[in-house]
Coordinates of C-alpha atoms in Angstrom, one line a residue:
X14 CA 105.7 95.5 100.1
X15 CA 102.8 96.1 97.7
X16 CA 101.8 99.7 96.0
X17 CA 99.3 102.0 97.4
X18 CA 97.2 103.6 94.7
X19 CA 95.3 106.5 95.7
X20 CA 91.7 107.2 94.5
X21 CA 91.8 110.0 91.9
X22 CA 90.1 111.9 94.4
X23 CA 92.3 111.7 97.1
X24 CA 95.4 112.2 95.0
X25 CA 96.6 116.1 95.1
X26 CA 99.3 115.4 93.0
X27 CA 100.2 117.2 89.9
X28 CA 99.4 116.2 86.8
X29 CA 103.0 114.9 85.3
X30 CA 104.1 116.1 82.1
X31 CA 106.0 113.8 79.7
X32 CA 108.8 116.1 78.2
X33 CA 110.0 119.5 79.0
X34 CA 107.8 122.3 78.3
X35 CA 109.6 125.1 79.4
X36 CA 112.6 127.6 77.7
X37 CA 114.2 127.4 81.0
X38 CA 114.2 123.4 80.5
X39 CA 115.9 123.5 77.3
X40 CA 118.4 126.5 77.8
X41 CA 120.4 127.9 80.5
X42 CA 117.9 130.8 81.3
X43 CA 119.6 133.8 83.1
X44 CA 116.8 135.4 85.1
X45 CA 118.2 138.5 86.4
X46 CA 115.1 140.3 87.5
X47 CA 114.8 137.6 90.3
X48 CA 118.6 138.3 91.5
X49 CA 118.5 139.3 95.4
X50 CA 119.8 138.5 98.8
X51 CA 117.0 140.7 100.4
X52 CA 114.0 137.8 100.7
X53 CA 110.5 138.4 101.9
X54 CA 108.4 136.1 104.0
X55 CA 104.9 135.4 102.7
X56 CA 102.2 133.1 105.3
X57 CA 99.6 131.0 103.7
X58 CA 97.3 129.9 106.2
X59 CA 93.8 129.4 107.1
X60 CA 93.9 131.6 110.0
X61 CA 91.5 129.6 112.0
X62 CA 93.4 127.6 114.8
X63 CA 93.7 128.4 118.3
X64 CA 96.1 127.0 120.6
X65 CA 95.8 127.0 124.0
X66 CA 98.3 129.4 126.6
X67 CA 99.7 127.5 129.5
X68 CA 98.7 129.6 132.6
X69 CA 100.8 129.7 135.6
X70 CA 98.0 130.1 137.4
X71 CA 95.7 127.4 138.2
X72 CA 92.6 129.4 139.3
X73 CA 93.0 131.8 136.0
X74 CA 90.8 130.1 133.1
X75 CA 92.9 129.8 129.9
X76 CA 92.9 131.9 127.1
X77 CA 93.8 131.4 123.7
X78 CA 95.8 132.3 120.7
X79 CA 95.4 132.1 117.0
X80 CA 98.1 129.9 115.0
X81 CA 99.5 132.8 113.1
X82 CA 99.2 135.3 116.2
X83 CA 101.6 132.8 117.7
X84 CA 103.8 133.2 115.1
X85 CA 103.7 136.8 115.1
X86 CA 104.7 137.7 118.6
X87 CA 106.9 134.3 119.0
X88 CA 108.7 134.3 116.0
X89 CA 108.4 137.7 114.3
X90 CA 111.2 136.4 111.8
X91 CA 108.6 134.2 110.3
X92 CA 105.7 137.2 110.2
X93 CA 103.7 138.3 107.0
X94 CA 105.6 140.0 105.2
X95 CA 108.5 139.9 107.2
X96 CA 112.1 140.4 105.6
X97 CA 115.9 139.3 106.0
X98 CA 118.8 139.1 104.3
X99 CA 121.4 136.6 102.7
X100 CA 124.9 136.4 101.5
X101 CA 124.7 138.9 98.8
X102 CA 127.2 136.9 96.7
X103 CA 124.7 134.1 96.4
X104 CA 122.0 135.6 95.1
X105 CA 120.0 132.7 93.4
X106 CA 118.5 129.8 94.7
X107 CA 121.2 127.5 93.0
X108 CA 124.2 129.7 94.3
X109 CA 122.9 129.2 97.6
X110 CA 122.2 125.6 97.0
X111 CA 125.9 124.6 95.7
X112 CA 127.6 126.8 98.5
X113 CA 125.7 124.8 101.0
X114 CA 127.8 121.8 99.8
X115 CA 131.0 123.4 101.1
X116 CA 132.5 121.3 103.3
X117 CA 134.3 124.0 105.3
X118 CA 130.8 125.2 107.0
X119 CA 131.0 122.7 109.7
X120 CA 134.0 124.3 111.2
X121 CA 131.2 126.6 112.4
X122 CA 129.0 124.3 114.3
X123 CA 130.9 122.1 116.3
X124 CA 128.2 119.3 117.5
X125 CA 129.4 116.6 119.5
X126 CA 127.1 113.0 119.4
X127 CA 126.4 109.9 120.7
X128 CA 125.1 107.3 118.7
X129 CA 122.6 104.3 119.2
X130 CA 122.2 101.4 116.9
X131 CA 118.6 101.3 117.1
X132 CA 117.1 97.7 115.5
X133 CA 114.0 97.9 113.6
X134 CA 111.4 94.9 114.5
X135 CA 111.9 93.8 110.6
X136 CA 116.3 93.4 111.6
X137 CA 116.7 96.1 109.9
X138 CA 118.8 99.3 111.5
X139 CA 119.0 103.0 112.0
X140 CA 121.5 104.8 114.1
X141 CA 120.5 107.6 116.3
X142 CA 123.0 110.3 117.0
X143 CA 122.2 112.0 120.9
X144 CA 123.7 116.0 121.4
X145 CA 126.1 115.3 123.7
X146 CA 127.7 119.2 123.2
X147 CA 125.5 120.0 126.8
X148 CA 126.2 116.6 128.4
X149 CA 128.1 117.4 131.9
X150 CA 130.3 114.4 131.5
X151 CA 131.3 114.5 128.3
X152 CA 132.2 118.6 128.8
X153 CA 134.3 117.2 131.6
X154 CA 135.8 114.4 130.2
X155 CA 136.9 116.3 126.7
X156 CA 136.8 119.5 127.4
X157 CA 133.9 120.8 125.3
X158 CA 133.7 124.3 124.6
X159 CA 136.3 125.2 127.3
X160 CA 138.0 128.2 126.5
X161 CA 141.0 127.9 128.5
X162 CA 141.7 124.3 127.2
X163 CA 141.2 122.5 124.2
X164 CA 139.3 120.0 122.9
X165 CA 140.7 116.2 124.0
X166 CA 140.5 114.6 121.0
X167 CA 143.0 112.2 122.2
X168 CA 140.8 110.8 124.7
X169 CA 137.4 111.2 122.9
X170 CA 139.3 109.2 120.2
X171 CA 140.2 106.5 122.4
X172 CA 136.9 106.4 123.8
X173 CA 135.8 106.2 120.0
X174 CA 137.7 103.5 119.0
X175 CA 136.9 101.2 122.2
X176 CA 133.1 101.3 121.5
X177 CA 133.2 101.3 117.6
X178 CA 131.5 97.6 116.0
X179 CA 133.3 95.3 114.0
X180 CA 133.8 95.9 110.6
X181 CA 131.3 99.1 110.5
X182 CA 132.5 102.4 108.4
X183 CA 134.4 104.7 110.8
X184 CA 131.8 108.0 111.9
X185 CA 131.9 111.7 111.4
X186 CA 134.2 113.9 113.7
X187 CA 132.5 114.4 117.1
X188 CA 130.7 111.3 117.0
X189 CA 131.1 108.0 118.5
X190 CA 129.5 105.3 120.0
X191 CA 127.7 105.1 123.3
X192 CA 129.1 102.8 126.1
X193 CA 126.9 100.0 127.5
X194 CA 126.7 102.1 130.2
X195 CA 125.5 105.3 128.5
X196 CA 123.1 103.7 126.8
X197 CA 121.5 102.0 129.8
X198 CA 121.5 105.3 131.1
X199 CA 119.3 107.1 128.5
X200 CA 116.8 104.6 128.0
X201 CA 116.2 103.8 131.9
X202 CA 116.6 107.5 133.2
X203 CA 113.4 108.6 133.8
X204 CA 113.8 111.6 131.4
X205 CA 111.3 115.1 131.1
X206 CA 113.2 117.0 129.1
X207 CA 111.5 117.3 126.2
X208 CA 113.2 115.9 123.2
X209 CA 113.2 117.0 119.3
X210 CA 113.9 114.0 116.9
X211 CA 115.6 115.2 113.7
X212 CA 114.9 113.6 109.9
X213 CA 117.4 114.2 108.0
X214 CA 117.4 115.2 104.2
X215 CA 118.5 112.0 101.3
X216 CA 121.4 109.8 101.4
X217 CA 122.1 112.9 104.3
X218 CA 122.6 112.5 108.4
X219 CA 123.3 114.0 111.5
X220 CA 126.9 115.4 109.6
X221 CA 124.9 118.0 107.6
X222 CA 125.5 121.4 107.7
X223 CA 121.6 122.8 108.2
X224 CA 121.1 120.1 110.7
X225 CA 124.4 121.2 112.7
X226 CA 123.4 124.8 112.4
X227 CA 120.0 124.1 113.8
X228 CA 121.0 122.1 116.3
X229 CA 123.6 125.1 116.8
X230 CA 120.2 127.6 118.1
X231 CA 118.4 124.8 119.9
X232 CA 118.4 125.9 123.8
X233 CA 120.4 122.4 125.4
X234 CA 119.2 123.4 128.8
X235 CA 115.4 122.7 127.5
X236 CA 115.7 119.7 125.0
X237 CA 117.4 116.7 124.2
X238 CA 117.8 116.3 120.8
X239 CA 118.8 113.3 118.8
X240 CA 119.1 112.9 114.8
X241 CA 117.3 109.9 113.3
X242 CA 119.8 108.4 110.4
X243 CA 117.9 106.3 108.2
X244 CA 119.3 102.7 107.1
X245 CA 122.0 103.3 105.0
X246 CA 122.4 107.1 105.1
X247 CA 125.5 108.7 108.0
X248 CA 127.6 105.1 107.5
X249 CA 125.3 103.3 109.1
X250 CA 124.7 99.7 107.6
X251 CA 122.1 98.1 106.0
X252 CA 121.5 94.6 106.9
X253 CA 118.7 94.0 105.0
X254 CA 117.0 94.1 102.2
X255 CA 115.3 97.3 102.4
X256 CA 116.3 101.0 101.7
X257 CA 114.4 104.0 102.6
X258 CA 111.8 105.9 100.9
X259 CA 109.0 108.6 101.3
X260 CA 107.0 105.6 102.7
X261 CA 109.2 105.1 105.7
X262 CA 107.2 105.9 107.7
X263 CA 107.2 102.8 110.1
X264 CA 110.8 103.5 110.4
X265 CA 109.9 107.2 112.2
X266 CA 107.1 105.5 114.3
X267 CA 109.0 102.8 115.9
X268 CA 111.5 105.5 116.7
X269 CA 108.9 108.2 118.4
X270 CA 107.1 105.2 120.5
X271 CA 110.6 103.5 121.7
X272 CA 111.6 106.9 122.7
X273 CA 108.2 107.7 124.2
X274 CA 107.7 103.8 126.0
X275 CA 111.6 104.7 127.5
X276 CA 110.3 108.0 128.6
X277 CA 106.2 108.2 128.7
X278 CA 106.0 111.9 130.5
X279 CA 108.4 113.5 127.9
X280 CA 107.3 115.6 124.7
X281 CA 108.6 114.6 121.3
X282 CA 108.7 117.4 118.6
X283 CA 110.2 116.7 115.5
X284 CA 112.0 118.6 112.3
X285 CA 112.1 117.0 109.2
X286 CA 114.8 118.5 106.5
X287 CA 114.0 117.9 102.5
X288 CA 113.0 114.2 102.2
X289 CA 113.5 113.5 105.2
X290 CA 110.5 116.3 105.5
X291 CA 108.4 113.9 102.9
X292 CA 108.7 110.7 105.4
X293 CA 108.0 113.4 108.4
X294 CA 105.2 114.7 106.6
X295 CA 103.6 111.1 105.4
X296 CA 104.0 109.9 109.0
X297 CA 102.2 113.1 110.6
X298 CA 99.4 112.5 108.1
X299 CA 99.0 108.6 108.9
X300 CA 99.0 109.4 112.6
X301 CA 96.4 111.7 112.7
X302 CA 94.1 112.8 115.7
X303 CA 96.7 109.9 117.3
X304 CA 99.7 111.6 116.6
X305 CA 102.0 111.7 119.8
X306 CA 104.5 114.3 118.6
X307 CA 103.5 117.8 120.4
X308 CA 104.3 120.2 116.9
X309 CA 106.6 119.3 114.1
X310 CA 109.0 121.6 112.0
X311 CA 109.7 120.6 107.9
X312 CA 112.4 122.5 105.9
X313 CA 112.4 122.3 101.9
X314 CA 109.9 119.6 102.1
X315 CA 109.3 118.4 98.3
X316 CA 105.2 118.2 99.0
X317 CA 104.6 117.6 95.2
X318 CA 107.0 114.9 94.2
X319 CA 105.7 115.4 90.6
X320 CA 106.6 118.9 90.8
X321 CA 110.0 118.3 92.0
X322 CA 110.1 115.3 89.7
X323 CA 110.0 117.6 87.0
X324 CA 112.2 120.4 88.3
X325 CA 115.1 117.7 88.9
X326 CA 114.4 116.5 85.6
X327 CA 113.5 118.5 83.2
X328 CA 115.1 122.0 84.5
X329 CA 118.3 122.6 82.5
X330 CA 120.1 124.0 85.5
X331 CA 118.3 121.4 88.5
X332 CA 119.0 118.5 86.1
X333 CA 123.0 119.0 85.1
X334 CA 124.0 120.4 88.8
X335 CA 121.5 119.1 91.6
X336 CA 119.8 116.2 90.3
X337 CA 123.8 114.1 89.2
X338 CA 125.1 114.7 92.4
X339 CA 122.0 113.3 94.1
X340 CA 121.8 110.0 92.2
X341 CA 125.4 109.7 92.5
X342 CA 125.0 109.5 96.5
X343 CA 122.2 107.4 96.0
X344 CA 123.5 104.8 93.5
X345 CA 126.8 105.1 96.2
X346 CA 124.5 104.2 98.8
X347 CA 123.6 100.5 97.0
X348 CA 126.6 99.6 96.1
X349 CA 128.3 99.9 99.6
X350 CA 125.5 98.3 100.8
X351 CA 125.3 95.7 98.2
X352 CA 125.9 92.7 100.2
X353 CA 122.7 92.9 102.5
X354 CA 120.4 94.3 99.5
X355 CA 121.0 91.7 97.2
X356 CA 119.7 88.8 99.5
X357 CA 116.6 88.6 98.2
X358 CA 114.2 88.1 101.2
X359 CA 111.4 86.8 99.0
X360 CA 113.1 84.3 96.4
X361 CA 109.3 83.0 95.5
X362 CA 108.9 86.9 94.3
X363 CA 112.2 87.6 93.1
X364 CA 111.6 88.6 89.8
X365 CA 109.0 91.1 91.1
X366 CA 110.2 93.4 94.1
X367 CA 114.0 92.3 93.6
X368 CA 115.9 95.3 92.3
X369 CA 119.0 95.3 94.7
X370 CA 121.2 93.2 91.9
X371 CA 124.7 93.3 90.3
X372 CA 123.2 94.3 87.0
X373 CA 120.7 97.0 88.1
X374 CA 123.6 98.4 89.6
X375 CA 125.9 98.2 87.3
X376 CA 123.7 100.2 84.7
X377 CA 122.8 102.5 87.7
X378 CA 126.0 103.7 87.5
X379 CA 125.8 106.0 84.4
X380 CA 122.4 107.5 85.4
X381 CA 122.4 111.1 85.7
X382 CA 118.8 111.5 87.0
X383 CA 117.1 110.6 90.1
X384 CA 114.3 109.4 88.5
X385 CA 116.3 106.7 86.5
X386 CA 117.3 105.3 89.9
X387 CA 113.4 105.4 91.1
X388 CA 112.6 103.5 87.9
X389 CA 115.3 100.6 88.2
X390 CA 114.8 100.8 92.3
X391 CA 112.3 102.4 94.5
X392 CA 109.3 102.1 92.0
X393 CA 109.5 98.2 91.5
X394 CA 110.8 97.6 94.8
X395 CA 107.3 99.3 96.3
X396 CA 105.5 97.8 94.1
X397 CA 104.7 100.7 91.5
X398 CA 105.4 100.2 87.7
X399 CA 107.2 103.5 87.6
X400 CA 109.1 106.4 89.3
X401 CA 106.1 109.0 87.8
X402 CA 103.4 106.2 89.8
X403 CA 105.1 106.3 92.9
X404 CA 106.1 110.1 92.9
X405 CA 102.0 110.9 92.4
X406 CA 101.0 108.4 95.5
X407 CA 103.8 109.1 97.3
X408 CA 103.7 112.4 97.6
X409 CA 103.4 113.9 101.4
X410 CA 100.8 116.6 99.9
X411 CA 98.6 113.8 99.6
X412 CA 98.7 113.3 103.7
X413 CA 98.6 116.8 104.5
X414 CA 94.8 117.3 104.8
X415 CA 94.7 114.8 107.6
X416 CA 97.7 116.1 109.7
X417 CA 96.2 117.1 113.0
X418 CA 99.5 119.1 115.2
X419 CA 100.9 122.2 114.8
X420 CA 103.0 121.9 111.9
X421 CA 105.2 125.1 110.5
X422 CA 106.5 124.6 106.9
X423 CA 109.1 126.6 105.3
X424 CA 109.7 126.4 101.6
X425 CA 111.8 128.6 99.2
X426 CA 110.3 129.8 96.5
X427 CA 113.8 129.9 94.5
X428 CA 114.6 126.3 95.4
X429 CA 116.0 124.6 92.5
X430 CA 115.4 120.7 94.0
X431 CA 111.1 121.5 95.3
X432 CA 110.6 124.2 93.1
X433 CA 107.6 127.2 93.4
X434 CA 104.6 126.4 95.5
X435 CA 102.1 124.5 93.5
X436 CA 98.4 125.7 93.3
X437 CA 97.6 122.0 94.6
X438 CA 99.7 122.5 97.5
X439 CA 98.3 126.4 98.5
X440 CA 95.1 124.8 98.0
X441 CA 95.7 121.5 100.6
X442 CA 97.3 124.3 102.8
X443 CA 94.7 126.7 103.1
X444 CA 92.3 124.0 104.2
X445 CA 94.2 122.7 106.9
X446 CA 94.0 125.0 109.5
X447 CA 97.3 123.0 111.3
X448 CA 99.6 124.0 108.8
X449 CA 101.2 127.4 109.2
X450 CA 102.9 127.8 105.8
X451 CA 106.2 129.8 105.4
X452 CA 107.0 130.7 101.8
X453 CA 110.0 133.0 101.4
X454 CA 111.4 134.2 97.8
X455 CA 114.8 133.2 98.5
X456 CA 116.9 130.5 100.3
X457 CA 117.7 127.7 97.7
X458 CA 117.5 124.4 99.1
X459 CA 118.1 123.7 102.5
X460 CA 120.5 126.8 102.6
X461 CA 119.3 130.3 103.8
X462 CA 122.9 131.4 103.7
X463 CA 124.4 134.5 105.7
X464 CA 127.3 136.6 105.5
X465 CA 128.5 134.9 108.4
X466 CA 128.2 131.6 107.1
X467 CA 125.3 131.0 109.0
X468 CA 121.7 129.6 108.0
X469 CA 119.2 132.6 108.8
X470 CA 116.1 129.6 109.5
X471 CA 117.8 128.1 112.4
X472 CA 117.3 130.5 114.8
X473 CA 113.7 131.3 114.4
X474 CA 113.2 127.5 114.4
X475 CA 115.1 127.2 117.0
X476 CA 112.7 130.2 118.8
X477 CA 109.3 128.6 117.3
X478 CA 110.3 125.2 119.9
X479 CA 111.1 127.1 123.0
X480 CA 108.4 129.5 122.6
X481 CA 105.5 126.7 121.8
X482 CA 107.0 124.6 124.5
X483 CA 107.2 127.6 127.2
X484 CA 103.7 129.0 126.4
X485 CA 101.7 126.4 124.8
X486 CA 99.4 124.2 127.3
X487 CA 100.3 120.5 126.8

């Protein structure tokens, strides 16, 4: 796998800086003026697209409706200007971030799945995890969301453990493996229902909070919806020598076009959650005026890797409590899946492209940024000379211009992993008439947290997908 180097022309990257350049980079900055749990919403688009209204009747001509007029009478969470409010305890970006960790949210959103090993045409694998919480059989069988009985964990256990592989890690609560028979069943059922495929955010899966809280809103009676976990990431294995990155993007198109050769008449919209957004993003942008996914969704989406290069690195706050944790799971993520990265698939180029060694890893373990990892791994392994080169190619703001759907982006402006919308990225934005672009002033990363617990972007995402797929002519 070689490097792609954009033209300078084409690249709408930042401009990296070398060191850090802020006070906030060199000392823990208190900025108290920005304290809040009251956010505002703020829409940057171009205004200009019009989407056609399915009519109900044939004989009426169609009318039309402008992209943000959509969003306005659909999803009036989401309107200019709009406002909400969060847990007022968190009141920063980071608070919000950190509390999203807590373990104890996903008492809240009980999601029951089904998972598929789905094998990539290079060997590699990726498990999919089905909703099952609406399935009519499984309700029956284990009494989901039956308030007079509970749950049969006995039974889904035992069910569980006669369909679990060899040797592979044990799964999440509520999720197991399909039976022969299940699986046959999804992918020969001649299936309408239109279905939303879910990226998930890195090292993440279909176990995280925001992705069980948005799946928490989604209307079961109207859409399937499956999580895609990438090779590696939700204890699935990886049996080769390849780990993901923001160029995945083969990964997410082999997945869309099985799913849509299994059921051609079916729509496919998508949601892509922090980097998992990224490899969304890149894929949307590859595809084109070919793209067969109806309208996509992308949460936290690091657009300029530079920019959140530099946040993670550089920030005195991002670097010591985001940017550790997230090379921890990611140097965790080689080592338990040491034995298929380190046959080297290419002994002739070995000593160019193979990274996945007992000595890379072994020095891996005391980095404490993600860009250390990039440098020893994902750079070299993509064929970049460093983490800076592939963050500035990489980059899904550098695909946005030729995205050709309906794509709604929300962003945080306090989010201490992406950081503040870039000039660049307003720019790209602004010229894209496809991109409706959400910027609120709070939210952290990923977390939008309520005083119930809840994340206050699920429902209105969960309301954009019903209301484009009610009202919106295919």
């Amino acid at each position: 796998m070689s490097a792609t180097l954009l033209p300078k022309d084409k690249n709408l990257s930042s401009i990296p800086v070398q060191e850090p350049t802020k006070l906030s980079d060199k000392y823990p900055v208190l900025k108290p003026w920005k304290w809040s749990y009251t956010g505002t919403v703020n829409q940057i688009n171009a205004n200009s697209l019009d989407l056609t209204l399915a009519s109900k009747d044939s004989n009426c001509p169609s009318s039309t409706i402008k992209y943000h007029e959509f969003i306005d009478q659909y999803v009036p969470e989401f309107k200019n200007n709009a406002h909400f409010s969060l847990k007022p305890a968190l009141f920063t970006g980071m608070l919000q971030t950190l509390a999203l960790a807590n373990p104890g949210l996903n008492k809240y959103f009980k999601v029951y799945y089904g998972r598929e090993l789905f094998t990539y045409k290079d060997g590699g694998v990726c498990s999919i995890d089905y909703v099952m919480s609406n399935d009519e059989q499984w309700i029956k069988k284990y009494n989901i969301g039956n308030k007079t009985a509970p749950f049969d964990k006995e039974a889904f256990d035992k069910d569980a453990q006669e369909t679990h592989p060899k040797d592979w890690p044990r799964l999440h609560p509520r999720t197991r493996y399909f039976t022969e028979a299940e699986l046959t069943d999804i992918k020969t059922n001649k299936i309408t229902k239109p279905l939303i495929l879910i990226s998930h955010g890195l090292c993440g899966g279909s176990h995280e909070t925001i992705i069980r809280a948005a799946i928490d809103k989604i209307d079961l009676n109207l859409f399937d919806v499956a999580v895609i976990n990438s090779r590696g990431c939700a204890r699935t294995k990886i049996v080769t020598e390849k780990l993901f990155s923001a160029y995945s993007t083969d990964d997410l198109r082999e997945v869309v076009n099985t799913k849509l050769k299994e059921n051609p008449d079916r729509s496919i919209y998508m949601i892509g959650f922090s980097f998992g957004a990224t490899i969304l993003s890149n894929y949307l942008g590859e595809e084109g005026e070919k793209c067969p996914v109806r309208s996509a969704v992308t949460v936290c989406n690091p657009w300029d890797m530079i920019y959140s290069y530099e946040k993670m690195t550089f920030d005195f706050w991002a670097s010591r409590l985001c940017s550790k944790s997230i090379v921890k799971f990611l140097v965790r993520t080689v080592e338990v899946n040491m034995p298929a990265l380190e046959n080297c698939m290419d002994p002739e180029n070995a000593r160019a492209t193979h990274v996945f060694t007992k000595d890379n890893l072994k020095k891996a373990k005391q980095f404490k940024t993600t860009v250390e990892f990039d440098d020893t791994f994902t750079a070299p392994y993509m064929g970049f000379k460093n983490a800076v080169e592939y963050y500035s190619n990489a980059g899904s703001i550098n695909r946005l211009p030729n995205i050709k759907i309906p794509l709604l982006v929300i962003n945080a402006e306090d989010d201490p992993v992406v950081g503040e919308t870039s000039k660049n990225l307003k720019n790209a934005v602004l010229n894209n008439e496809n991109v409706m672009y959400i910027s609120t002033s709070l939210g952290g990363h990923l977390a939008y947290l309520t005083s119930n617990n809840d994340s206050w972007i699920t429902k209105p995402i969960a309301n954009y997908f019903k209301n484009f797929e009610e009202h919106i002519e295919k």
